[in-house]
Amino acid sequence: MTGQEKGVENISYFVQTKQCGDESEILFVLCLCVSLMNSNDYIKTKAMRLVEIWKERASEV
């Protein structure tokens, strides 16, 4: 597993276990996901899923 893949795993854990934070926190995570989308397919798939989870969570608030 590369450093980036490990990073996306950590972000994944963060998004899935933490309640929606304030706007800046959400933007930070989304920007991070977008920057990771230029990586390999594994990371791209994970990042897209995180964006979906975050959107779902944000709409529940």
CHARMM-style PDB file with segment names, atoms N, HN, CA, C and O in Angstrom:
ATOM      1  N   MET     1       0.847  -1.191   0.000  1.00  0.00      PROA
ATOM      2  CA  MET     1       0.000   0.000   0.000  1.00  0.00      PROA
ATOM      3  C   MET     1       0.888   1.250   0.000  1.00  0.00      PROA
ATOM      4  O   MET     1       1.792   1.380   0.826  1.00  0.00      PROA
ATOM      5  N   THR     2       0.625   2.145  -0.916  1.00  0.00      PROA
ATOM      6  HN  THR     2      -0.109   2.039  -1.587  1.00  0.00      PROA
ATOM      7  CA  THR     2       1.439   3.355  -1.000  1.00  0.00      PROA
ATOM      8  C   THR     2       1.040   4.342   0.098  1.00  0.00      PROA
ATOM      9  O   THR     2       0.036   4.154   0.785  1.00  0.00      PROA
ATOM     10  N   GLY     3       1.829   5.376   0.247  1.00  0.00      PROA
ATOM     11  HN  GLY     3       2.645   5.528  -0.311  1.00  0.00      PROA
ATOM     12  CA  GLY     3       1.526   6.408   1.240  1.00  0.00      PROA
ATOM     13  C   GLY     3       0.186   7.065   0.973  1.00  0.00      PROA
ATOM     14  O   GLY     3      -0.578   7.340   1.898  1.00  0.00      PROA
ATOM     15  N   GLN     4      -0.098   7.318  -0.319  1.00  0.00      PROA
ATOM     16  HN  GLN     4       0.523   7.094  -1.070  1.00  0.00      PROA
ATOM     17  CA  GLN     4      -1.374   7.951  -0.669  1.00  0.00      PROA
ATOM     18  C   GLN     4      -2.542   7.028  -0.346  1.00  0.00      PROA
ATOM     19  O   GLN     4      -3.575   7.481   0.148  1.00  0.00      PROA
ATOM     20  N   GLU     5      -2.386   5.751  -0.618  1.00  0.00      PROA
ATOM     21  HN  GLU     5      -1.547   5.383  -1.019  1.00  0.00      PROA
ATOM     22  CA  GLU     5      -3.449   4.788  -0.318  1.00  0.00      PROA
ATOM     23  C   GLU     5      -3.694   4.717   1.184  1.00  0.00      PROA
ATOM     24  O   GLU     5      -4.839   4.640   1.629  1.00  0.00      PROA
ATOM     25  N   LYS     6      -2.623   4.744   1.958  1.00  0.00      PROA
ATOM     26  HN  LYS     6      -1.692   4.806   1.596  1.00  0.00      PROA
ATOM     27  CA  LYS     6      -2.741   4.754   3.411  1.00  0.00      PROA
ATOM     28  C   LYS     6      -3.467   6.011   3.870  1.00  0.00      PROA
ATOM     29  O   LYS     6      -4.306   5.975   4.769  1.00  0.00      PROA
ATOM     30  N   GLY     7      -3.117   7.134   3.222  1.00  0.00      PROA
ATOM     31  HN  GLY     7      -2.435   7.163   2.492  1.00  0.00      PROA
ATOM     32  CA  GLY     7      -3.754   8.410   3.536  1.00  0.00      PROA
ATOM     33  C   GLY     7      -5.247   8.379   3.284  1.00  0.00      PROA
ATOM     34  O   GLY     7      -6.030   8.875   4.095  1.00  0.00      PROA
ATOM     35  N   VAL     8      -5.646   7.798   2.161  1.00  0.00      PROA
ATOM     36  HN  VAL     8      -5.011   7.395   1.502  1.00  0.00      PROA
ATOM     37  CA  VAL     8      -7.074   7.758   1.836  1.00  0.00      PROA
ATOM     38  C   VAL     8      -7.807   6.826   2.795  1.00  0.00      PROA
ATOM     39  O   VAL     8      -8.982   7.041   3.093  1.00  0.00      PROA
ATOM     40  N   GLU     9      -7.125   5.796   3.278  1.00  0.00      PROA
ATOM     41  HN  GLU     9      -6.170   5.620   3.036  1.00  0.00      PROA
ATOM     42  CA  GLU     9      -7.721   4.919   4.293  1.00  0.00      PROA
ATOM     43  C   GLU     9      -7.976   5.701   5.584  1.00  0.00      PROA
ATOM     44  O   GLU     9      -9.021   5.550   6.217  1.00  0.00      PROA
ATOM     45  N   ASN    10      -7.012   6.532   5.961  1.00  0.00      PROA
ATOM     46  HN  ASN    10      -6.164   6.655   5.447  1.00  0.00      PROA
ATOM     47  CA  ASN    10      -7.177   7.347   7.167  1.00  0.00      PROA
ATOM     48  C   ASN    10      -8.313   8.339   7.015  1.00  0.00      PROA
ATOM     49  O   ASN    10      -9.102   8.531   7.940  1.00  0.00      PROA
ATOM     50  N   ILE    11      -8.400   8.976   5.843  1.00  0.00      PROA
ATOM     51  HN  ILE    11      -7.759   8.820   5.091  1.00  0.00      PROA
ATOM     52  CA  ILE    11      -9.486   9.923   5.591  1.00  0.00      PROA
ATOM     53  C   ILE    11     -10.814   9.182   5.619  1.00  0.00      PROA
ATOM     54  O   ILE    11     -11.804   9.677   6.157  1.00  0.00      PROA
ATOM     55  N   SER    12     -10.823   8.004   5.040  1.00  0.00      PROA
ATOM     56  HN  SER    12     -10.019   7.602   4.603  1.00  0.00      PROA
ATOM     57  CA  SER    12     -12.023   7.173   4.999  1.00  0.00      PROA
ATOM     58  C   SER    12     -12.525   6.897   6.415  1.00  0.00      PROA
ATOM     59  O   SER    12     -13.714   7.028   6.703  1.00  0.00      PROA
ATOM     60  N   TYR    13     -11.608   6.518   7.283  1.00  0.00      PROA
ATOM     61  HN  TYR    13     -10.642   6.411   7.049  1.00  0.00      PROA
ATOM     62  CA  TYR    13     -11.963   6.242   8.677  1.00  0.00      PROA
ATOM     63  C   TYR    13     -12.530   7.499   9.332  1.00  0.00      PROA
ATOM     64  O   TYR    13     -13.542   7.445  10.029  1.00  0.00      PROA
ATOM     65  N   PHE    14     -11.871   8.624   9.101  1.00  0.00      PROA
ATOM     66  HN  PHE    14     -11.048   8.668   8.534  1.00  0.00      PROA
ATOM     67  CA  PHE    14     -12.288   9.904   9.672  1.00  0.00      PROA
ATOM     68  C   PHE    14     -13.709  10.257   9.243  1.00  0.00      PROA
ATOM     69  O   PHE    14     -14.549  10.608  10.072  1.00  0.00      PROA
ATOM     70  N   VAL    15     -13.969  10.159   7.940  1.00  0.00      PROA
ATOM     71  HN  VAL    15     -13.287   9.873   7.267  1.00  0.00      PROA
ATOM     72  CA  VAL    15     -15.282  10.537   7.412  1.00  0.00      PROA
ATOM     73  C   VAL    15     -16.373   9.605   7.930  1.00  0.00      PROA
ATOM     74  O   VAL    15     -17.471  10.051   8.262  1.00  0.00      PROA
ATOM     75  N   GLN    16     -16.069   8.324   7.996  1.00  0.00      PROA
ATOM     76  HN  GLN    16     -15.176   7.962   7.726  1.00  0.00      PROA
ATOM     77  CA  GLN    16     -17.101   7.359   8.365  1.00  0.00      PROA
ATOM     78  C   GLN    16     -17.386   7.318   9.864  1.00  0.00      PROA
ATOM     79  O   GLN    16     -18.450   6.851  10.271  1.00  0.00      PROA
ATOM     80  N   THR    17     -16.470   7.789  10.683  1.00  0.00      PROA
ATOM     81  HN  THR    17     -15.606   8.169  10.353  1.00  0.00      PROA
ATOM     82  CA  THR    17     -16.684   7.685  12.127  1.00  0.00      PROA
ATOM     83  C   THR    17     -17.025   9.008  12.782  1.00  0.00      PROA
ATOM     84  O   THR    17     -17.483   9.035  13.924  1.00  0.00      PROA
ATOM     85  N   LYS    18     -16.806  10.112  12.068  1.00  0.00      PROA
ATOM     86  HN  LYS    18     -16.434  10.089  11.140  1.00  0.00      PROA
ATOM     87  CA  LYS    18     -16.994  11.425  12.680  1.00  0.00      PROA
ATOM     88  C   LYS    18     -18.289  12.056  12.190  1.00  0.00      PROA
ATOM     89  O   LYS    18     -18.664  11.904  11.027  1.00  0.00      PROA
ATOM     90  N   GLN    19     -18.954  12.749  13.067  1.00  0.00      PROA
ATOM     91  HN  GLN    19     -18.650  12.873  14.011  1.00  0.00      PROA
ATOM     92  CA  GLN    19     -20.137  13.489  12.647  1.00  0.00      PROA
ATOM     93  C   GLN    19     -19.696  14.654  11.778  1.00  0.00      PROA
ATOM     94  O   GLN    19     -18.545  15.087  11.836  1.00  0.00      PROA
ATOM     95  N   CYS    20     -20.616  15.154  10.978  1.00  0.00      PROA
ATOM     96  HN  CYS    20     -21.551  14.803  10.930  1.00  0.00      PROA
ATOM     97  CA  CYS    20     -20.301  16.272  10.096  1.00  0.00      PROA
ATOM     98  C   CYS    20     -19.803  17.447  10.918  1.00  0.00      PROA
ATOM     99  O   CYS    20     -20.429  17.851  11.899  1.00  0.00      PROA
ATOM    100  N   GLY    21     -18.683  17.981  10.509  1.00  0.00      PROA
ATOM    101  HN  GLY    21     -18.175  17.653   9.712  1.00  0.00      PROA
ATOM    102  CA  GLY    21     -18.118  19.115  11.221  1.00  0.00      PROA
ATOM    103  C   GLY    21     -18.613  20.429  10.658  1.00  0.00      PROA
ATOM    104  O   GLY    21     -19.646  20.484   9.992  1.00  0.00      PROA
ATOM    105  N   ASP    22     -17.875  21.478  10.927  1.00  0.00      PROA
ATOM    106  HN  ASP    22     -17.035  21.433  11.469  1.00  0.00      PROA
ATOM    107  CA  ASP    22     -18.261  22.774  10.384  1.00  0.00      PROA
ATOM    108  C   ASP    22     -17.888  22.835   8.899  1.00  0.00      PROA
ATOM    109  O   ASP    22     -17.256  21.925   8.362  1.00  0.00      PROA
ATOM    110  N   GLU    23     -18.294  23.931   8.252  1.00  0.00      PROA
ATOM    111  HN  GLU    23     -18.807  24.670   8.687  1.00  0.00      PROA
ATOM    112  CA  GLU    23     -18.112  24.046   6.815  1.00  0.00      PROA
ATOM    113  C   GLU    23     -16.660  23.929   6.375  1.00  0.00      PROA
ATOM    114  O   GLU    23     -16.368  23.285   5.367  1.00  0.00      PROA
ATOM    115  N   SER    24     -15.751  24.542   7.115  1.00  0.00      PROA
ATOM    116  HN  SER    24     -15.988  25.066   7.933  1.00  0.00      PROA
ATOM    117  CA  SER    24     -14.341  24.509   6.707  1.00  0.00      PROA
ATOM    118  C   SER    24     -13.794  23.085   6.756  1.00  0.00      PROA
ATOM    119  O   SER    24     -12.967  22.698   5.931  1.00  0.00      PROA
ATOM    120  N   GLU    25     -14.262  22.319   7.721  1.00  0.00      PROA
ATOM    121  HN  GLU    25     -14.934  22.634   8.391  1.00  0.00      PROA
ATOM    122  CA  GLU    25     -13.819  20.931   7.840  1.00  0.00      PROA
ATOM    123  C   GLU    25     -14.321  20.117   6.648  1.00  0.00      PROA
ATOM    124  O   GLU    25     -13.584  19.309   6.084  1.00  0.00      PROA
ATOM    125  N   ILE    26     -15.573  20.337   6.275  1.00  0.00      PROA
ATOM    126  HN  ILE    26     -16.172  20.993   6.733  1.00  0.00      PROA
ATOM    127  CA  ILE    26     -16.155  19.631   5.133  1.00  0.00      PROA
ATOM    128  C   ILE    26     -15.393  19.992   3.863  1.00  0.00      PROA
ATOM    129  O   ILE    26     -15.052  19.115   3.068  1.00  0.00      PROA
ATOM    130  N   LEU    27     -15.127  21.282   3.672  1.00  0.00      PROA
ATOM    131  HN  LEU    27     -15.404  21.994   4.317  1.00  0.00      PROA
ATOM    132  CA  LEU    27     -14.389  21.727   2.493  1.00  0.00      PROA
ATOM    133  C   LEU    27     -12.997  21.118   2.449  1.00  0.00      PROA
ATOM    134  O   LEU    27     -12.517  20.721   1.387  1.00  0.00      PROA
ATOM    135  N   PHE    28     -12.353  21.046   3.605  1.00  0.00      PROA
ATOM    136  HN  PHE    28     -12.743  21.368   4.467  1.00  0.00      PROA
ATOM    137  CA  PHE    28     -11.025  20.457   3.686  1.00  0.00      PROA
ATOM    138  C   PHE    28     -11.049  19.009   3.200  1.00  0.00      PROA
ATOM    139  O   PHE    28     -10.212  18.599   2.396  1.00  0.00      PROA
ATOM    140  N   VAL    29     -12.009  18.248   3.692  1.00  0.00      PROA
ATOM    141  HN  VAL    29     -12.690  18.580   4.345  1.00  0.00      PROA
ATOM    142  CA  VAL    29     -12.096  16.833   3.305  1.00  0.00      PROA
ATOM    143  C   VAL    29     -12.411  16.700   1.825  1.00  0.00      PROA
ATOM    144  O   VAL    29     -11.815  15.869   1.138  1.00  0.00      PROA
ATOM    145  N   LEU    30     -13.346  17.511   1.321  1.00  0.00      PROA
ATOM    146  HN  LEU    30     -13.830  18.186   1.879  1.00  0.00      PROA
ATOM    147  CA  LEU    30     -13.686  17.431  -0.102  1.00  0.00      PROA
ATOM    148  C   LEU    30     -12.495  17.811  -0.980  1.00  0.00      PROA
ATOM    149  O   LEU    30     -12.245  17.165  -1.997  1.00  0.00      PROA
ATOM    150  N   CYS    31     -11.760  18.857  -0.593  1.00  0.00      PROA
ATOM    151  HN  CYS    31     -11.964  19.382   0.233  1.00  0.00      PROA
ATOM    152  CA  CYS    31     -10.574  19.258  -1.368  1.00  0.00      PROA
ATOM    153  C   CYS    31      -9.525  18.154  -1.364  1.00  0.00      PROA
ATOM    154  O   CYS    31      -8.880  17.880  -2.376  1.00  0.00      PROA
ATOM    155  N   LEU    32      -9.371  17.535  -0.213  1.00  0.00      PROA
ATOM    156  HN  LEU    32      -9.895  17.757   0.609  1.00  0.00      PROA
ATOM    157  CA  LEU    32      -8.428  16.436  -0.095  1.00  0.00      PROA
ATOM    158  C   LEU    32      -8.828  15.297  -1.030  1.00  0.00      PROA
ATOM    159  O   LEU    32      -7.989  14.722  -1.724  1.00  0.00      PROA
ATOM    160  N   CYS    33     -10.111  14.987  -1.038  1.00  0.00      PROA
ATOM    161  HN  CYS    33     -10.792  15.455  -0.474  1.00  0.00      PROA
ATOM    162  CA  CYS    33     -10.607  13.919  -1.913  1.00  0.00      PROA
ATOM    163  C   CYS    33     -10.374  14.264  -3.381  1.00  0.00      PROA
ATOM    164  O   CYS    33      -9.930  13.422  -4.162  1.00  0.00      PROA
ATOM    165  N   VAL    34     -10.674  15.500  -3.747  1.00  0.00      PROA
ATOM    166  HN  VAL    34     -11.034  16.184  -3.113  1.00  0.00      PROA
ATOM    167  CA  VAL    34     -10.481  15.927  -5.137  1.00  0.00      PROA
ATOM    168  C   VAL    34      -9.012  15.822  -5.522  1.00  0.00      PROA
ATOM    169  O   VAL    34      -8.692  15.369  -6.621  1.00  0.00      PROA
ATOM    170  N   SER    35      -8.117  16.235  -4.629  1.00  0.00      PROA
ATOM    171  HN  SER    35      -8.377  16.602  -3.737  1.00  0.00      PROA
ATOM    172  CA  SER    35      -6.690  16.150  -4.948  1.00  0.00      PROA
ATOM    173  C   SER    35      -6.235  14.696  -5.079  1.00  0.00      PROA
ATOM    174  O   SER    35      -5.312  14.399  -5.837  1.00  0.00      PROA
ATOM    175  N   LEU    36      -6.872  13.806  -4.354  1.00  0.00      PROA
ATOM    176  HN  LEU    36      -7.622  14.047  -3.738  1.00  0.00      PROA
ATOM    177  CA  LEU    36      -6.505  12.385  -4.435  1.00  0.00      PROA
ATOM    178  C   LEU    36      -7.045  11.718  -5.696  1.00  0.00      PROA
ATOM    179  O   LEU    36      -6.571  10.653  -6.091  1.00  0.00      PROA
ATOM    180  N   MET    37      -8.036  12.344  -6.326  1.00  0.00      PROA
ATOM    181  HN  MET    37      -8.422  13.209  -6.005  1.00  0.00      PROA
ATOM    182  CA  MET    37      -8.647  11.734  -7.511  1.00  0.00      PROA
ATOM    183  C   MET    37      -7.695  11.666  -8.698  1.00  0.00      PROA
ATOM    184  O   MET    37      -7.954  10.941  -9.658  1.00  0.00      PROA
ATOM    185  N   ASN    38      -6.594  12.416  -8.643  1.00  0.00      PROA
ATOM    186  HN  ASN    38      -6.383  13.005  -7.863  1.00  0.00      PROA
ATOM    187  CA  ASN    38      -5.602  12.346  -9.720  1.00  0.00      PROA
ATOM    188  C   ASN    38      -4.683  11.138  -9.558  1.00  0.00      PROA
ATOM    189  O   ASN    38      -3.772  10.930 -10.359  1.00  0.00      PROA
ATOM    190  N   SER    39      -4.924  10.355  -8.532  1.00  0.00      PROA
ATOM    191  HN  SER    39      -5.664  10.524  -7.881  1.00  0.00      PROA
ATOM    192  CA  SER    39      -4.074   9.208  -8.237  1.00  0.00      PROA
ATOM    193  C   SER    39      -4.594   7.956  -8.948  1.00  0.00      PROA
ATOM    194  O   SER    39      -5.367   8.050  -9.901  1.00  0.00      PROA
ATOM    195  N   ASN    40      -4.170   6.807  -8.484  1.00  0.00      PROA
ATOM    196  HN  ASN    40      -3.542   6.730  -7.710  1.00  0.00      PROA
ATOM    197  CA  ASN    40      -4.576   5.562  -9.129  1.00  0.00      PROA
ATOM    198  C   ASN    40      -6.058   5.236  -8.898  1.00  0.00      PROA
ATOM    199  O   ASN    40      -6.736   5.915  -8.127  1.00  0.00      PROA
ATOM    200  N   ASP    41      -6.546   4.204  -9.564  1.00  0.00      PROA
ATOM    201  HN  ASP    41      -5.995   3.652 -10.191  1.00  0.00      PROA
ATOM    202  CA  ASP    41      -7.976   3.860  -9.532  1.00  0.00      PROA
ATOM    203  C   ASP    41      -8.482   3.512  -8.140  1.00  0.00      PROA
ATOM    204  O   ASP    41      -9.604   3.861  -7.773  1.00  0.00      PROA
ATOM    205  N   TYR    42      -7.651   2.825  -7.370  1.00  0.00      PROA
ATOM    206  HN  TYR    42      -6.739   2.542  -7.668  1.00  0.00      PROA
ATOM    207  CA  TYR    42      -8.046   2.461  -6.003  1.00  0.00      PROA
ATOM    208  C   TYR    42      -8.383   3.713  -5.202  1.00  0.00      PROA
ATOM    209  O   TYR    42      -9.427   3.789  -4.554  1.00  0.00      PROA
ATOM    210  N   ILE    43      -7.488   4.688  -5.255  1.00  0.00      PROA
ATOM    211  HN  ILE    43      -6.639   4.626  -5.781  1.00  0.00      PROA
ATOM    212  CA  ILE    43      -7.670   5.929  -4.500  1.00  0.00      PROA
ATOM    213  C   ILE    43      -8.841   6.725  -5.070  1.00  0.00      PROA
ATOM    214  O   ILE    43      -9.632   7.299  -4.322  1.00  0.00      PROA
ATOM    215  N   LYS    44      -8.946   6.754  -6.388  1.00  0.00      PROA
ATOM    216  HN  LYS    44      -8.303   6.287  -6.995  1.00  0.00      PROA
ATOM    217  CA  LYS    44     -10.031   7.493  -7.039  1.00  0.00      PROA
ATOM    218  C   LYS    44     -11.391   6.953  -6.589  1.00  0.00      PROA
ATOM    219  O   LYS    44     -12.290   7.728  -6.262  1.00  0.00      PROA
ATOM    220  N   THR    45     -11.540   5.632  -6.574  1.00  0.00      PROA
ATOM    221  HN  THR    45     -10.810   5.002  -6.840  1.00  0.00      PROA
ATOM    222  CA  THR    45     -12.792   5.001  -6.156  1.00  0.00      PROA
ATOM    223  C   THR    45     -13.106   5.323  -4.704  1.00  0.00      PROA
ATOM    224  O   THR    45     -14.237   5.678  -4.372  1.00  0.00      PROA
ATOM    225  N   LYS    46     -12.108   5.200  -3.839  1.00  0.00      PROA
ATOM    226  HN  LYS    46     -11.189   4.911  -4.109  1.00  0.00      PROA
ATOM    227  CA  LYS    46     -12.275   5.505  -2.414  1.00  0.00      PROA
ATOM    228  C   LYS    46     -12.683   6.961  -2.220  1.00  0.00      PROA
ATOM    229  O   LYS    46     -13.613   7.259  -1.471  1.00  0.00      PROA
ATOM    230  N   ALA    47     -11.979   7.864  -2.901  1.00  0.00      PROA
ATOM    231  HN  ALA    47     -11.223   7.622  -3.509  1.00  0.00      PROA
ATOM    232  CA  ALA    47     -12.238   9.290  -2.752  1.00  0.00      PROA
ATOM    233  C   ALA    47     -13.660   9.633  -3.208  1.00  0.00      PROA
ATOM    234  O   ALA    47     -14.342  10.425  -2.559  1.00  0.00      PROA
ATOM    235  N   MET    48     -14.103   9.051  -4.301  1.00  0.00      PROA
ATOM    236  HN  MET    48     -13.549   8.407  -4.829  1.00  0.00      PROA
ATOM    237  CA  MET    48     -15.463   9.308  -4.788  1.00  0.00      PROA
ATOM    238  C   MET    48     -16.493   8.833  -3.764  1.00  0.00      PROA
ATOM    239  O   MET    48     -17.496   9.505  -3.524  1.00  0.00      PROA
ATOM    240  N   ARG    49     -16.240   7.683  -3.171  1.00  0.00      PROA
ATOM    241  HN  ARG    49     -15.425   7.137  -3.366  1.00  0.00      PROA
ATOM    242  CA  ARG    49     -17.160   7.144  -2.157  1.00  0.00      PROA
ATOM    243  C   ARG    49     -17.207   8.071  -0.940  1.00  0.00      PROA
ATOM    244  O   ARG    49     -18.274   8.287  -0.365  1.00  0.00      PROA
ATOM    245  N   LEU    50     -16.068   8.610  -0.554  1.00  0.00      PROA
ATOM    246  HN  LEU    50     -15.202   8.434  -1.021  1.00  0.00      PROA
ATOM    247  CA  LEU    50     -16.026   9.520   0.584  1.00  0.00      PROA
ATOM    248  C   LEU    50     -16.837  10.783   0.318  1.00  0.00      PROA
ATOM    249  O   LEU    50     -17.533  11.288   1.198  1.00  0.00      PROA
ATOM    250  N   VAL    51     -16.734  11.284  -0.913  1.00  0.00      PROA
ATOM    251  HN  VAL    51     -16.168  10.873  -1.629  1.00  0.00      PROA
ATOM    252  CA  VAL    51     -17.507  12.472  -1.273  1.00  0.00      PROA
ATOM    253  C   VAL    51     -18.993  12.158  -1.140  1.00  0.00      PROA
ATOM    254  O   VAL    51     -19.754  12.980  -0.628  1.00  0.00      PROA
ATOM    255  N   GLU    52     -19.413  10.982  -1.593  1.00  0.00      PROA
ATOM    256  HN  GLU    52     -18.794  10.315  -2.008  1.00  0.00      PROA
ATOM    257  CA  GLU    52     -20.822  10.577  -1.491  1.00  0.00      PROA
ATOM    258  C   GLU    52     -21.261  10.480  -0.031  1.00  0.00      PROA
ATOM    259  O   GLU    52     -22.324  10.983   0.332  1.00  0.00      PROA
ATOM    260  N   ILE    53     -20.453   9.841   0.800  1.00  0.00      PROA
ATOM    261  HN  ILE    53     -19.589   9.433   0.504  1.00  0.00      PROA
ATOM    262  CA  ILE    53     -20.772   9.706   2.228  1.00  0.00      PROA
ATOM    263  C   ILE    53     -20.912  11.086   2.853  1.00  0.00      PROA
ATOM    264  O   ILE    53     -21.840  11.345   3.618  1.00  0.00      PROA
ATOM    265  N   TRP    54     -19.973  11.970   2.514  1.00  0.00      PROA
ATOM    266  HN  TRP    54     -19.219  11.760   1.892  1.00  0.00      PROA
ATOM    267  CA  TRP    54     -19.979  13.300   3.119  1.00  0.00      PROA
ATOM    268  C   TRP    54     -21.213  14.079   2.696  1.00  0.00      PROA
ATOM    269  O   TRP    54     -21.815  14.784   3.505  1.00  0.00      PROA
ATOM    270  N   LYS    55     -21.594  13.953   1.414  1.00  0.00      PROA
ATOM    271  HN  LYS    55     -21.104  13.380   0.756  1.00  0.00      PROA
ATOM    272  CA  LYS    55     -22.798  14.628   0.911  1.00  0.00      PROA
ATOM    273  C   LYS    55     -24.032  14.128   1.644  1.00  0.00      PROA
ATOM    274  O   LYS    55     -24.870  14.921   2.073  1.00  0.00      PROA
ATOM    275  N   GLU    56     -24.143  12.807   1.789  1.00  0.00      PROA
ATOM    276  HN  GLU    56     -23.462  12.163   1.440  1.00  0.00      PROA
ATOM    277  CA  GLU    56     -25.277  12.212   2.501  1.00  0.00      PROA
ATOM    278  C   GLU    56     -25.337  12.747   3.925  1.00  0.00      PROA
ATOM    279  O   GLU    56     -26.397  13.144   4.409  1.00  0.00      PROA
ATOM    280  N   ARG    57     -24.201  12.750   4.580  1.00  0.00      PROA
ATOM    281  HN  ARG    57     -23.340  12.427   4.187  1.00  0.00      PROA
ATOM    282  CA  ARG    57     -24.136  13.192   5.960  1.00  0.00      PROA
ATOM    283  C   ARG    57     -24.478  14.678   6.093  1.00  0.00      PROA
ATOM    284  O   ARG    57     -25.175  15.087   7.022  1.00  0.00      PROA
ATOM    285  N   ALA    58     -23.979  15.469   5.156  1.00  0.00      PROA
ATOM    286  HN  ALA    58     -23.413  15.137   4.401  1.00  0.00      PROA
ATOM    287  CA  ALA    58     -24.232  16.916   5.189  1.00  0.00      PROA
ATOM    288  C   ALA    58     -25.713  17.211   4.980  1.00  0.00      PROA
ATOM    289  O   ALA    58     -26.243  18.160   5.558  1.00  0.00      PROA
ATOM    290  N   SER    59     -26.381  16.410   4.162  1.00  0.00      PROA
ATOM    291  HN  SER    59     -25.951  15.639   3.693  1.00  0.00      PROA
ATOM    292  CA  SER    59     -27.801  16.655   3.908  1.00  0.00      PROA
ATOM    293  C   SER    59     -28.671  16.236   5.096  1.00  0.00      PROA
ATOM    294  O   SER    59     -29.818  16.670   5.203  1.00  0.00      PROA
ATOM    295  N   GLU    60     -28.143  15.407   5.977  1.00  0.00      PROA
ATOM    296  HN  GLU    60     -27.211  15.054   5.890  1.00  0.00      PROA
ATOM    297  CA  GLU    60     -28.894  14.976   7.167  1.00  0.00      PROA
ATOM    298  C   GLU    60     -28.893  16.036   8.256  1.00  0.00      PROA
ATOM    299  O   GLU    60     -29.780  16.054   9.110  1.00  0.00      PROA
ATOM    300  N   VAL    61     -27.901  16.919   8.229  1.00  0.00      PROA
ATOM    301  HN  VAL    61     -27.181  16.904   7.535  1.00  0.00      PROA
ATOM    302  CA  VAL    61     -27.744  17.916   9.292  1.00  0.00      PROA
ATOM    303  C   VAL    61     -28.816  18.984   9.192  1.00  0.00      PROA
ATOM    304  OT1 VAL    61     -28.844  19.909  10.005  1.00  0.00      PROA
TER     305      VAL     61
END
